[in-house]
mmCIF file of C-alpha atoms in Angstrom:
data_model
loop_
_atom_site.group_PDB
_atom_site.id
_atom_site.type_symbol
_atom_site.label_atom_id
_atom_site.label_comp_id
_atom_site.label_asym_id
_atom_site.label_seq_id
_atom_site.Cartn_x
_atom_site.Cartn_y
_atom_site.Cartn_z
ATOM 1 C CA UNK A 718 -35.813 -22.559 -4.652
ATOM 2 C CA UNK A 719 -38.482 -20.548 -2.978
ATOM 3 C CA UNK A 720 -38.881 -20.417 0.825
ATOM 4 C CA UNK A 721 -40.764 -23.529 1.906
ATOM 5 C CA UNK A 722 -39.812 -25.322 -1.406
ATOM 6 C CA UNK A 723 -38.701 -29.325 -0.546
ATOM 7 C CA UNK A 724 -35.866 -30.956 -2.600
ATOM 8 C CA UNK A 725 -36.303 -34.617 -2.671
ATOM 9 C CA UNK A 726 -33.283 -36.422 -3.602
ATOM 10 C CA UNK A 727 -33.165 -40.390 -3.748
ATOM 11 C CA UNK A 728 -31.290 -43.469 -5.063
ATOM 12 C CA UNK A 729 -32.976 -45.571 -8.116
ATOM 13 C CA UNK A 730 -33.536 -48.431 -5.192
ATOM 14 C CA UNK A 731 -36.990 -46.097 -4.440
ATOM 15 C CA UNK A 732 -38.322 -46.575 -8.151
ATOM 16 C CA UNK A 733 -36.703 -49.891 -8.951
ATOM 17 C CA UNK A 734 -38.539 -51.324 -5.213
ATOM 18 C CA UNK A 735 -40.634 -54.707 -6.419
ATOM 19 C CA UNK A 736 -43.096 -56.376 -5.103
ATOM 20 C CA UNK A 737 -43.906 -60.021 -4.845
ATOM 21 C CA UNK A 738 -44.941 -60.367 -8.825
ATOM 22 C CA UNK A 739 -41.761 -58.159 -9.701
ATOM 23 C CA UNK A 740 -43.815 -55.036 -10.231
ATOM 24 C CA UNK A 741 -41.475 -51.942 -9.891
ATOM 25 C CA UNK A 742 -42.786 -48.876 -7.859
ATOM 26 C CA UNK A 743 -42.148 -46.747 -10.805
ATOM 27 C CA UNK A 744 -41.516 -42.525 -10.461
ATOM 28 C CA UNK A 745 -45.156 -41.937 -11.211
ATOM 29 C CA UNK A 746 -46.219 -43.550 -8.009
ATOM 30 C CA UNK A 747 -43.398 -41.639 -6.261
ATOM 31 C CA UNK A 748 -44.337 -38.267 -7.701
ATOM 32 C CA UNK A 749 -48.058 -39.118 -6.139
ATOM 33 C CA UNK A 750 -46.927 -40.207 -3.143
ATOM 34 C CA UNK A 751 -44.364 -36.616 -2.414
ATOM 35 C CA UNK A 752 -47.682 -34.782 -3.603
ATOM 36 C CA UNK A 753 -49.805 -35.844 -1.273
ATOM 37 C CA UNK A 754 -47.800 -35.514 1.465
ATOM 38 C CA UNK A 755 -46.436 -32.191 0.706
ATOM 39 C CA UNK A 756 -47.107 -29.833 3.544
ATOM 40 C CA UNK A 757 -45.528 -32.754 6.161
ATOM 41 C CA UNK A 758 -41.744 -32.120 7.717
ATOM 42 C CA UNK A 759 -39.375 -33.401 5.944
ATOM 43 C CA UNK A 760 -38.953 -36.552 8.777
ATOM 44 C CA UNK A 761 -42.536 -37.575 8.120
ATOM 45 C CA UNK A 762 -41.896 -37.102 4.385
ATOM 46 C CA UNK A 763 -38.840 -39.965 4.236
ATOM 47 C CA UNK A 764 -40.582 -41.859 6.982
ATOM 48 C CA UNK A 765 -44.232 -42.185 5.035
ATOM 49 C CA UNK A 766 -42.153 -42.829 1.727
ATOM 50 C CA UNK A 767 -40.288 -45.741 3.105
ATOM 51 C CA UNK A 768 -43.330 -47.156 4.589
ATOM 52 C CA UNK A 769 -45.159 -47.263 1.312
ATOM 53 C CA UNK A 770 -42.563 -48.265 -0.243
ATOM 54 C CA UNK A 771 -41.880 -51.077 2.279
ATOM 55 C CA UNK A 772 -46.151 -52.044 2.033
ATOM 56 C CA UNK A 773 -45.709 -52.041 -1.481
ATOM 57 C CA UNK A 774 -42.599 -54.779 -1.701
ATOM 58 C CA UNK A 775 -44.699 -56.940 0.396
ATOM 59 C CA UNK A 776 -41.713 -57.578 2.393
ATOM 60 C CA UNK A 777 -39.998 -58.631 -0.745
ATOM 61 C CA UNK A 778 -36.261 -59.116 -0.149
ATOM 62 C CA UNK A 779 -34.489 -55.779 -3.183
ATOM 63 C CA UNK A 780 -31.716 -55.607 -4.794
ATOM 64 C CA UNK A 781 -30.664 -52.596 -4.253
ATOM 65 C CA UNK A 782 -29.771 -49.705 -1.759
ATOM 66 C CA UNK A 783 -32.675 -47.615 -1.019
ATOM 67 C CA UNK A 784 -31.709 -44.265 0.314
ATOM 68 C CA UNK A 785 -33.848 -40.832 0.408
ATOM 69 C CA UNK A 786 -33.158 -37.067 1.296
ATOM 70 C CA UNK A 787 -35.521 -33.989 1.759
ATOM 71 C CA UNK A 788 -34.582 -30.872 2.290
ATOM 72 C CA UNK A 789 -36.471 -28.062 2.998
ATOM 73 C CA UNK A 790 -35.870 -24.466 2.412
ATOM 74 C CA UNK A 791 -36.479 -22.097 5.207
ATOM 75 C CA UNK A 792 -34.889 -19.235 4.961
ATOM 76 C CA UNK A 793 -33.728 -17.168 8.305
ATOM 77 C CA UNK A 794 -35.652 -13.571 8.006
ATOM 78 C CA UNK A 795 -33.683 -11.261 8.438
ATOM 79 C CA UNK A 796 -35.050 -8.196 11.192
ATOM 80 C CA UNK A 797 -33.348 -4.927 11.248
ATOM 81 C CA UNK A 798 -32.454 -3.383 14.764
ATOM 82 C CA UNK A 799 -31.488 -0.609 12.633
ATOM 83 C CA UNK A 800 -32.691 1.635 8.518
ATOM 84 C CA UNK A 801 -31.460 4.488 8.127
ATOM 85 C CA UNK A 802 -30.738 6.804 5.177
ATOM 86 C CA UNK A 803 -28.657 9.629 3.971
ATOM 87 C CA UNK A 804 -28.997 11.861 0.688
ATOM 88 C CA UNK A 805 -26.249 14.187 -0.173
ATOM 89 C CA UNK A 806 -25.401 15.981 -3.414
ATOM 90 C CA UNK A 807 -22.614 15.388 -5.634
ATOM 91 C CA UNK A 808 -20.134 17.951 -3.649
ATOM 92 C CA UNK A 809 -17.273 16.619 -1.390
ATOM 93 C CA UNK A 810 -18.260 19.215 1.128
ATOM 94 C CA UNK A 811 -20.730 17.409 1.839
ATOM 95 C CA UNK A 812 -18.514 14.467 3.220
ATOM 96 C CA UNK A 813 -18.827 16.045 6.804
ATOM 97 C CA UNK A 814 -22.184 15.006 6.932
ATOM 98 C CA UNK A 815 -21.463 11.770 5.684
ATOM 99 C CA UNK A 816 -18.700 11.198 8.726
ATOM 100 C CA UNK A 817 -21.331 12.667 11.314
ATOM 101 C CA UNK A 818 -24.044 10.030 9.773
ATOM 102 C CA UNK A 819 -21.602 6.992 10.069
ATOM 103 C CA UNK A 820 -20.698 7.990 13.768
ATOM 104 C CA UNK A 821 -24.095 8.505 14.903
ATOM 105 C CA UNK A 822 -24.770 4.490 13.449
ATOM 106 C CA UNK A 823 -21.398 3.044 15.073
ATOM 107 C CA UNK A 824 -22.416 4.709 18.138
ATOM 108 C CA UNK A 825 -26.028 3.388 18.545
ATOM 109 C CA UNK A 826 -24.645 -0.233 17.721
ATOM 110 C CA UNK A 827 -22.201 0.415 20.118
ATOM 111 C CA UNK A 828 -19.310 -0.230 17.475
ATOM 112 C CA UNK A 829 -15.790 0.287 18.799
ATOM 113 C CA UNK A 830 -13.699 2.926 17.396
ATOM 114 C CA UNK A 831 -11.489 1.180 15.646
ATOM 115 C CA UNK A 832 -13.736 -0.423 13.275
ATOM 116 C CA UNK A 833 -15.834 2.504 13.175
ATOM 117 C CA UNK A 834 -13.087 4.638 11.802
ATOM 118 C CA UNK A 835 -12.421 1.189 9.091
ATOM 119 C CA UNK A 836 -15.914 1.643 8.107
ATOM 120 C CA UNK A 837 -16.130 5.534 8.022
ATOM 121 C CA UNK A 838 -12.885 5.506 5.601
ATOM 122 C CA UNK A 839 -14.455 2.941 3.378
ATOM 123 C CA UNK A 840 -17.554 5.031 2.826
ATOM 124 C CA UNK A 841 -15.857 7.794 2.345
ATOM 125 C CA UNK A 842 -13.845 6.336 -0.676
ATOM 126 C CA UNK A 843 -16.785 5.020 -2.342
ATOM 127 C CA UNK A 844 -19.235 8.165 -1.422
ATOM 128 C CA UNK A 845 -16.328 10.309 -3.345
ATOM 129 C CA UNK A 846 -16.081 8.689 -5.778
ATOM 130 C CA UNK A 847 -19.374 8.846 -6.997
ATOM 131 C CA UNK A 848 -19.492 12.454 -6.004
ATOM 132 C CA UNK A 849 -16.206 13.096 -8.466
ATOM 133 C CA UNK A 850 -16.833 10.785 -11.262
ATOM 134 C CA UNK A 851 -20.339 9.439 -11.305
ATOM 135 C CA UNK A 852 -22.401 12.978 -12.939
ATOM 136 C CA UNK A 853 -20.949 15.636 -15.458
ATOM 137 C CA UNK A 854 -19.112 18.536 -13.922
ATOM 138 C CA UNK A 855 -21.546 21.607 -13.523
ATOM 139 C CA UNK A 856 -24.551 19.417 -13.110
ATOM 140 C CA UNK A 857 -26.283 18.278 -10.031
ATOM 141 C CA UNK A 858 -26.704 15.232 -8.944
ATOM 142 C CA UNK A 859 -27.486 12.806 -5.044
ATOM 143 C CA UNK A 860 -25.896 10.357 -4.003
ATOM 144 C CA UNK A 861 -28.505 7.643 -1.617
ATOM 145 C CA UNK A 862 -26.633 5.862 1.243
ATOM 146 C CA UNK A 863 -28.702 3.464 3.407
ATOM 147 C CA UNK A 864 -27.118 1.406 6.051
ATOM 148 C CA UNK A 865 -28.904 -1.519 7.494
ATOM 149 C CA UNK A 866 -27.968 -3.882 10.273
ATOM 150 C CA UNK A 867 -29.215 -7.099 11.715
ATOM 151 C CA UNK A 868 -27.117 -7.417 14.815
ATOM 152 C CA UNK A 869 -24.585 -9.202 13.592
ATOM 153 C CA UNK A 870 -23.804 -7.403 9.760
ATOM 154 C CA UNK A 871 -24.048 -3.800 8.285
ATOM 155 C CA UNK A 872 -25.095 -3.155 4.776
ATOM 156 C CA UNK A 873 -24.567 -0.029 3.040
ATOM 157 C CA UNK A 874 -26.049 0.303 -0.173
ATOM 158 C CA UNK A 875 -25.138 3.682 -2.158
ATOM 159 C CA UNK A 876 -26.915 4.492 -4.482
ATOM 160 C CA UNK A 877 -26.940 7.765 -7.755
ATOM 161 C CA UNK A 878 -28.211 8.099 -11.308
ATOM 162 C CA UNK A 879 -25.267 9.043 -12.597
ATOM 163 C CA UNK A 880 -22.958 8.020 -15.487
ATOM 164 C CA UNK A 881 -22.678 3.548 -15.318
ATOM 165 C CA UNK A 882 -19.442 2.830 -13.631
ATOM 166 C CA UNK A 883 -18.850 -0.579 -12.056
ATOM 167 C CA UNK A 884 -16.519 0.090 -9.402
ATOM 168 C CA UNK A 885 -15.504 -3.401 -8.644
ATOM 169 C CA UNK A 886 -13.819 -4.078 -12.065
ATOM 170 C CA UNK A 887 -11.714 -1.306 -12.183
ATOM 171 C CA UNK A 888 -8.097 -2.849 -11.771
ATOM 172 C CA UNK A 889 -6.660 -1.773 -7.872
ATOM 173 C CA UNK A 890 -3.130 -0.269 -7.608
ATOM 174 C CA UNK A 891 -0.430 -2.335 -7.570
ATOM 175 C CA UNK A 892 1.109 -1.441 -4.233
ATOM 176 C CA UNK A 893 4.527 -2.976 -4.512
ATOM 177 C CA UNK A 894 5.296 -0.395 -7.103
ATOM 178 C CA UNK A 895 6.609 2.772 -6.377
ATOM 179 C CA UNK A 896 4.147 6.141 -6.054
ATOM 180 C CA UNK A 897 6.387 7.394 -8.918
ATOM 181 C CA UNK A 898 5.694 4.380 -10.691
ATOM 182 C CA UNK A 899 1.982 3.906 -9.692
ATOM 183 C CA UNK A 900 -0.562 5.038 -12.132
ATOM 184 C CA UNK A 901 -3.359 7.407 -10.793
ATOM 185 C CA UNK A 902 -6.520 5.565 -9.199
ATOM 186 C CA UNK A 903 -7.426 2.059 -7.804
ATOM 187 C CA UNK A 904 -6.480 3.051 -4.326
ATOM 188 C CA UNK A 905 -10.158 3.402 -3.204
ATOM 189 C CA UNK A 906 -11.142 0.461 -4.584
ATOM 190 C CA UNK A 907 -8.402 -1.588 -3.299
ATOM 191 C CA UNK A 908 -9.070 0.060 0.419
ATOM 192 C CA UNK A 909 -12.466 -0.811 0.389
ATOM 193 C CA UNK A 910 -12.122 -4.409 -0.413
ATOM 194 C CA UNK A 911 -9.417 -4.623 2.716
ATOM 195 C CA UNK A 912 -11.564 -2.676 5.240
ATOM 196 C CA UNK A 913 -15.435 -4.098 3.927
ATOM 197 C CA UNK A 914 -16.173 -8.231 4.226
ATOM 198 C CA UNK A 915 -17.806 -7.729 0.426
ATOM 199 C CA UNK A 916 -18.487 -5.228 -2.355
ATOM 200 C CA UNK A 917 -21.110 -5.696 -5.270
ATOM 201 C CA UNK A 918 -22.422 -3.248 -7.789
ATOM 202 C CA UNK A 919 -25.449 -3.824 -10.490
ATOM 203 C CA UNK A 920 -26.477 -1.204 -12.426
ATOM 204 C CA UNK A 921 -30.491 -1.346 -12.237
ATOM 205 C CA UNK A 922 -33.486 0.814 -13.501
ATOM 206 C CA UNK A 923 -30.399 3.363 -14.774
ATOM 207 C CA UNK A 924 -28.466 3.340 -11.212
ATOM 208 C CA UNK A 925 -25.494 2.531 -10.306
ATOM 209 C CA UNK A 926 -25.858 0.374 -6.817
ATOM 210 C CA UNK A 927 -22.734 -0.422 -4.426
ATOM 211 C CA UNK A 928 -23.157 -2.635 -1.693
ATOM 212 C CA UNK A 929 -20.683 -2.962 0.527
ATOM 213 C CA UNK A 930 -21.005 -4.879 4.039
ATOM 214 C CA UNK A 931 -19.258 -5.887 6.906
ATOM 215 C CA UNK A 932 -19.563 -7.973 9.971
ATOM 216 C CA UNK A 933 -19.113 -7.094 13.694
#
């Protein structure tokens, strides 16, 4: 549905309504009817309906139930108090400005310090891993963070044009084995989805796009 879209949902007593000389309503005079009155709430919508439909019985006793529903899509817009970005190249030395980018965001949200370290560790995993795995080694390549926040959740979407790697079905270490058992990897991943509230990657126009968020 599109914003401002109305779903009208109703019982087979609205079509199957007769008058005096047994005529039903029918859906074709229904479909006219939700036309016209298209741009009204959704109260005067059912109201109006079951008025017509009650002038158009005559009063005659039904049969059947008659019961309607409209709904109307309105979606909440969502306004950022806060849109900022990062860019960093693929180098893990470059993680110090990552930590210093997160802390300056925590700090003008007025995040406490516990969950600001929760959410400085989690972008950490998933920055460096892009950084080690996501171009060739020898070549170049930037990795986009940009964190978002309504007041109530933060989004950070990150962001390269590196090699495709879907993060999210990678299988997470098993942590009732052993480390000597453990195979290498999955620990990032499987810290992430602890510390974050959700975690989605697409690959789109040949990126690879990580969104992780988290309330507060």
């Amino acid at each position: 549905m599109l914003p401002g879209d109305t779903l009208f949902l109703y019982t087979d007593g609205l079509t199957e309504a007769r008058n005096a000389q047994y005529k039903m309503a029918g859906r074709s005079r229904i479909i006219k009817a939700i036309g016209d009155l298209a741009m009204k709430s959704t109260r005067q919508l059912v109201d109006t309906v079951i008025e017509q439909t009650r002038l158009f019985s005559e009063n005659t006793e039904q049969s059947d139930d008659l019961t309607l529903l409209a709904i109307r899509y309105m979606p909440k817009e969502e306004k950022n108090i806060l849109d900022e970005k990062l860019t960093l190249t693929n180098d893990v030395k470059e993680v110090g400005k990552l930590s210093l980018f997160i802390k300056q965001v925590t700090e003008r949200l007025n995040i406490g310090k516990q969950l600001a370290f929760k959410l400085r560790l989690a972008l950490e995993e998933a920055v460096v891993n892009v950084m080690e795995y996501a171009y060739p080694k020898g070549t170049v390549g930037h990795v986009n963070i940009r964190v978002t926040s309504d007041g109530h959740r933060l989004k950070f979407v990150i962001t390269d044009s590196g090699i495709s790697f879907n993060p999210t079905e990678a299988s997470t270490a098993d942590t009732t084995l052993s480390v000597e058992e453990r195979p290498i990897g999955g620990l990032g991943i499987f810290l992430i989805r602890e510390l974050m509230d959700s975690i989605n990657y697409e690959r789109t126009e040949g990126k690879n796009v990580l969104t992780i968020m988290k309330n507060y």
